[in-house]
XYZ file of C-alpha atoms in Angstrom:
344
model
C -0.019 0.040 -0.039
C 1.622 3.274 -1.045
C 1.359 6.708 0.503
C -1.480 7.798 -1.641
C -3.447 4.640 -0.715
C -2.870 5.279 2.963
C -3.996 8.779 2.652
C -7.164 7.797 0.892
C -7.889 5.191 3.492
C -7.440 7.825 6.209
C -10.181 9.844 4.405
C -12.491 6.857 4.786
C -11.682 6.474 8.447
C -12.388 10.112 9.065
C -15.779 9.623 7.320
C -16.489 6.574 9.555
C -15.669 8.429 12.734
C -17.492 11.562 11.787
C -14.461 13.760 11.963
C -13.216 15.543 8.809
C -11.722 18.865 7.828
C -14.134 21.504 6.381
C -15.065 20.075 2.998
C -18.230 21.654 1.499
C -20.305 20.312 -1.285
C -21.783 23.625 -2.224
C -19.066 25.662 -3.885
C -18.789 29.451 -3.682
C -21.121 31.319 -6.098
C -19.345 32.450 -9.248
C -18.955 36.154 -9.894
C -20.233 37.222 -13.331
C -17.514 38.732 -15.488
C -17.694 39.742 -19.178
C -15.564 37.432 -21.208
C -16.891 37.117 -24.784
C -15.305 34.517 -26.894
C -13.689 35.267 -30.208
C -15.515 32.251 -31.738
C -18.368 33.114 -34.073
C -21.909 31.841 -33.686
C -22.210 28.134 -34.545
C -19.022 27.217 -32.696
C -18.515 25.891 -29.169
C -15.271 25.232 -27.294
C -15.247 22.668 -24.519
C -12.380 21.979 -22.070
C -12.182 18.852 -19.863
C -9.604 18.972 -17.126
C -8.818 16.782 -14.087
C -7.398 19.365 -11.650
C -6.193 16.929 -8.976
C -8.096 18.786 -6.239
C -7.685 16.049 -3.636
C -7.805 17.148 0.067
C -5.122 16.531 2.598
C -3.834 13.960 3.395
C -4.409 12.412 -0.065
C -2.556 15.368 -1.622
C -0.323 17.953 -0.140
C -1.098 21.654 -0.411
C -2.756 22.183 -3.762
C -4.113 25.623 -3.098
C -1.500 27.556 -5.133
C -1.803 25.431 -8.177
C -5.541 25.414 -8.190
C -5.558 29.201 -7.853
C -3.267 29.451 -10.854
C -5.667 27.359 -12.855
C -8.528 29.689 -12.027
C -6.426 32.777 -12.676
C -5.217 31.391 -16.075
C -8.843 30.796 -17.228
C -9.654 34.410 -16.035
C -6.892 35.841 -18.169
C -7.988 33.849 -21.150
C -11.567 35.079 -20.656
C -10.343 38.649 -20.447
C -8.654 38.109 -23.878
C -11.660 36.354 -25.345
C -9.748 33.098 -25.786
C -11.095 31.017 -22.872
C -13.075 27.755 -23.535
C -16.815 28.638 -23.394
C -17.477 25.532 -21.354
C -15.219 23.822 -18.786
C -15.661 20.442 -17.300
C -13.584 19.767 -14.113
C -12.926 16.517 -12.357
C -11.482 15.927 -8.870
C -12.700 19.369 -7.695
C -13.148 18.050 -4.209
C -11.880 20.916 -2.089
C -13.111 24.480 -1.556
C -9.940 25.711 -3.467
C -10.687 23.430 -6.397
C -14.412 24.499 -6.540
C -13.203 28.071 -6.170
C -11.691 27.882 -9.752
C -15.226 28.799 -10.907
C -15.180 32.039 -8.980
C -11.575 32.904 -9.913
C -12.240 32.278 -13.563
C -15.342 34.373 -13.607
C -17.713 32.053 -15.586
C -21.307 33.330 -15.433
C -22.894 29.865 -14.797
C -21.731 26.956 -12.591
C -23.270 23.548 -11.827
C -21.941 21.000 -9.404
C -22.166 17.208 -9.571
C -23.326 14.946 -6.778
C -22.200 15.748 -3.195
C -20.881 13.370 -0.647
C -24.311 13.072 1.080
C -26.286 12.433 -2.065
C -27.977 9.042 -1.887
C -26.546 6.378 -4.298
C -29.170 4.482 -6.219
C -29.691 0.822 -5.322
C -29.378 -1.579 -8.187
C -30.466 -5.169 -7.873
C -28.008 -7.801 -9.046
C -24.905 -5.937 -7.816
C -23.378 -8.310 -5.255
C -19.708 -7.670 -4.482
C -17.542 -8.380 -1.531
C -16.504 -5.164 0.046
C -13.001 -4.509 1.453
C -12.474 -2.378 4.524
C -8.799 -1.887 3.790
C -9.483 -0.722 0.253
C -11.973 1.927 1.470
C -15.111 0.172 0.057
C -17.157 -0.092 3.338
C -17.182 3.564 4.530
C -19.447 5.148 2.027
C -18.384 8.428 0.274
C -16.249 10.903 2.132
C -15.942 13.258 -0.879
C -18.254 14.593 -3.445
C -18.113 13.535 -7.145
C -15.613 16.307 -7.766
C -17.507 17.328 -10.924
C -17.964 20.976 -11.830
C -19.392 22.490 -14.981
C -18.615 26.105 -15.971
C -20.192 27.979 -18.716
C -20.380 31.393 -20.365
C -23.781 30.451 -21.660
C -26.908 29.982 -19.613
C -27.437 26.553 -18.129
C -30.805 24.822 -17.785
C -32.172 21.326 -17.212
C -29.331 20.570 -14.788
C -29.216 16.843 -13.811
C -26.895 14.981 -11.418
C -26.728 11.554 -10.036
C -24.189 9.363 -8.189
C -23.341 6.025 -9.606
C -25.142 3.075 -7.957
C -24.102 2.011 -4.544
C -22.025 -0.981 -5.533
C -20.728 0.436 -8.882
C -17.330 1.306 -7.474
C -14.150 -0.447 -6.515
C -11.386 0.259 -4.158
C -10.427 3.757 -2.944
C -12.690 5.307 -5.638
C -15.637 4.399 -3.353
C -14.521 7.165 -1.078
C -15.774 9.645 -3.637
C -19.426 9.856 -4.673
C -18.606 9.685 -8.328
C -21.397 10.010 -10.799
C -22.811 12.105 -13.756
C -23.511 15.767 -14.207
C -25.303 17.220 -17.252
C -26.875 20.470 -18.347
C -28.449 22.068 -21.401
C -26.323 25.041 -22.611
C -27.846 27.962 -24.546
C -25.298 28.038 -27.395
C -25.812 30.849 -29.855
C -26.273 29.458 -33.442
C -26.774 25.904 -32.335
C -29.446 24.228 -34.628
C -30.679 21.926 -31.784
C -30.599 21.856 -27.951
C -27.035 21.256 -26.703
C -26.360 19.079 -23.605
C -22.914 18.575 -22.042
C -22.540 15.377 -20.055
C -19.650 15.179 -17.516
C -18.418 12.170 -15.659
C -15.425 10.498 -14.018
C -15.197 6.760 -14.103
C -13.528 4.281 -11.654
C -9.720 4.226 -11.821
C -7.658 1.205 -12.465
C -4.452 0.576 -10.466
C -4.932 3.723 -8.206
C -8.104 2.157 -6.905
C -6.037 -0.381 -5.038
C -8.004 -3.265 -6.535
C -6.833 -5.534 -9.350
C -8.043 -4.729 -12.900
C -10.393 -7.740 -12.876
C -12.325 -6.160 -9.942
C -12.109 -2.408 -10.909
C -13.155 -3.166 -14.441
C -16.506 -4.561 -13.132
C -17.163 -1.272 -11.503
C -16.099 0.543 -14.667
C -18.576 -1.511 -16.671
C -21.386 -0.876 -14.117
C -20.747 2.893 -14.350
C -20.965 2.829 -18.101
C -24.362 1.056 -17.696
C -25.460 3.832 -15.334
C -24.261 6.409 -17.930
C -26.279 4.657 -20.678
C -29.409 4.732 -18.524
C -28.873 8.416 -17.596
C -28.689 9.454 -21.233
C -31.504 7.250 -22.453
C -34.445 9.654 -23.020
C -36.858 10.117 -25.866
C -35.735 13.715 -26.477
C -32.063 12.653 -26.758
C -32.582 11.914 -30.423
C -33.310 15.581 -30.952
C -30.373 16.782 -28.828
C -26.799 17.536 -29.571
C -24.837 15.783 -26.812
C -21.201 16.317 -25.873
C -19.596 13.956 -23.426
C -16.487 15.106 -21.470
C -14.514 13.735 -18.615
C -11.928 11.347 -17.129
C -12.777 7.863 -18.438
C -9.834 6.234 -16.678
C -8.758 3.696 -19.340
C -6.329 2.210 -16.849
C -4.080 1.017 -19.675
C -6.677 -1.691 -20.282
C -7.670 -3.032 -23.671
C -10.769 -4.519 -22.113
C -11.917 -1.041 -20.742
C -11.303 0.530 -24.091
C -13.480 -2.168 -25.754
C -16.268 -1.369 -23.210
C -16.029 2.389 -23.871
C -16.016 1.837 -27.672
C -19.073 -0.343 -27.403
C -20.811 2.445 -25.480
C -19.887 5.035 -28.058
C -21.106 2.772 -30.894
C -24.417 2.163 -29.086
C -24.913 5.864 -28.643
C -24.170 6.475 -32.346
C -21.516 8.864 -31.149
C -18.178 9.976 -32.723
C -14.902 10.487 -30.868
C -13.739 14.139 -30.918
C -10.433 13.507 -29.146
C -8.657 11.567 -26.434
C -5.586 12.618 -24.398
C -3.166 10.653 -22.227
C -0.161 11.691 -20.161
C 2.858 12.694 -22.256
C 5.018 10.077 -20.674
C 3.214 7.399 -22.911
C 3.864 9.307 -26.069
C 6.996 7.322 -26.948
C 4.740 4.289 -27.312
C 3.463 5.945 -30.483
C 6.933 6.495 -31.730
C 7.977 2.827 -31.202
C 4.712 1.518 -32.617
C 2.962 4.172 -34.884
C 0.175 1.603 -35.693
C -0.916 1.696 -32.008
C -1.876 5.401 -32.333
C -4.672 6.588 -34.501
C -3.822 8.754 -37.538
C -7.458 9.589 -37.929
C -8.011 13.321 -37.242
C -11.416 12.507 -35.827
C -9.611 10.993 -32.863
C -6.128 12.619 -32.743
C -4.962 10.982 -29.596
C -1.383 11.778 -28.411
C -1.042 8.174 -27.005
C -2.539 4.753 -27.704
C -6.157 5.038 -26.720
C -5.921 2.485 -23.913
C -3.611 4.969 -22.168
C -5.922 7.901 -22.848
C -7.859 8.923 -19.752
C -9.430 12.231 -20.889
C -12.000 11.958 -23.592
C -14.545 13.976 -25.524
C -17.068 12.386 -27.873
C -20.432 13.602 -29.238
C -23.701 12.687 -30.974
C -26.198 14.796 -32.908
C -29.562 14.448 -34.646
C -29.498 13.259 -38.237
C -30.545 16.798 -39.329
C -27.488 18.363 -37.759
C -23.864 18.285 -38.878
C -21.587 18.511 -35.961
C -17.798 18.198 -36.267
C -14.673 18.505 -34.102
C -13.068 21.410 -35.930
C -10.003 21.798 -33.766
C -8.293 20.192 -30.761
C -5.875 21.773 -28.275
C -3.843 20.637 -25.295
C -3.977 23.128 -22.407
C -2.147 23.373 -19.037
C 1.024 21.571 -20.169
C 3.998 21.862 -17.899
C 5.868 25.034 -18.728
C 9.632 24.715 -19.280
C 11.414 24.321 -15.897
C 8.147 24.349 -13.968
C 5.871 21.643 -12.417
C 2.530 21.062 -14.102
C -0.517 22.458 -12.259
C -2.134 18.983 -12.262
C -1.256 15.383 -12.947
C -3.482 15.642 -16.090
C -3.445 18.123 -18.943
C -6.451 19.889 -20.245
C -8.136 18.690 -23.481
C -9.976 21.409 -25.431
C -12.180 20.683 -28.477
C -13.822 23.342 -30.651
C -16.993 22.031 -32.183
C -18.751 23.445 -35.339
C -22.512 23.240 -35.891
C -24.234 23.204 -39.211
């Protein structure tokens, strides 16, 4: 058990005993700040970014890095170059949720909180491990935050089912957050769906166990997005899908994407896996519709989309944000993945 695992277990013990540091599930209200995008009507830019906003003792002081993320977005908004929609994962602490206020986005929605009741699902029978943090119940929120320059409506949120988690991931009330976004020039309603699926090795459970949780969470995501009006809605999915270097997980996700008649906009992995593409170019897609920087089974951060038959929606451009600057440490253990969509 490494230091991170011990820290996560400590979070579970504090939840069990009733003692915990001040961790709120209702982030601060954002301040409204003018930040018009330079994109014309008919375009939408979406950033997905895991900000590593874990509380102590799972992570040491993250306040400075999280503040820099918010301030960077604020500067981009002042210049008109910020993403119009931002999806955050692991925004567990007040400082992480405070990115919304620092960045100045007009509209903010939060995912499930730690106290939100998890759905019961019959047929999920799994042995629970105390030492892997599976018996405490959530100590943290889902960590999901949605920021937007455009008005949000029809906000929905739900935790994953009670037993659809594995290992230390059970200490967070992971789930799904969605909202309709009033995008100028969009030919149909636009819904952004944010999520963060169960991790692989960091969960502390073997892949054979954590992959079951991953599959159950995909089932919950499928049920969440199954609605009659969805065939008339433009839907953009964004989040940390935690491939866990697993071909089996990739196959499950690809099956979900096919079933939803969706298309991949882009996927992003940590740069340390980029040499795998250089050694084996066939392992990395040359298709501009995917444009992954690493083999897809190493790509955690994804965006994919679906649209009604009467709408042409394409991923017009992809950018990597929040890379480590030369000689400086990155602001998170992930990079930001931005996609610019074009509607016709």
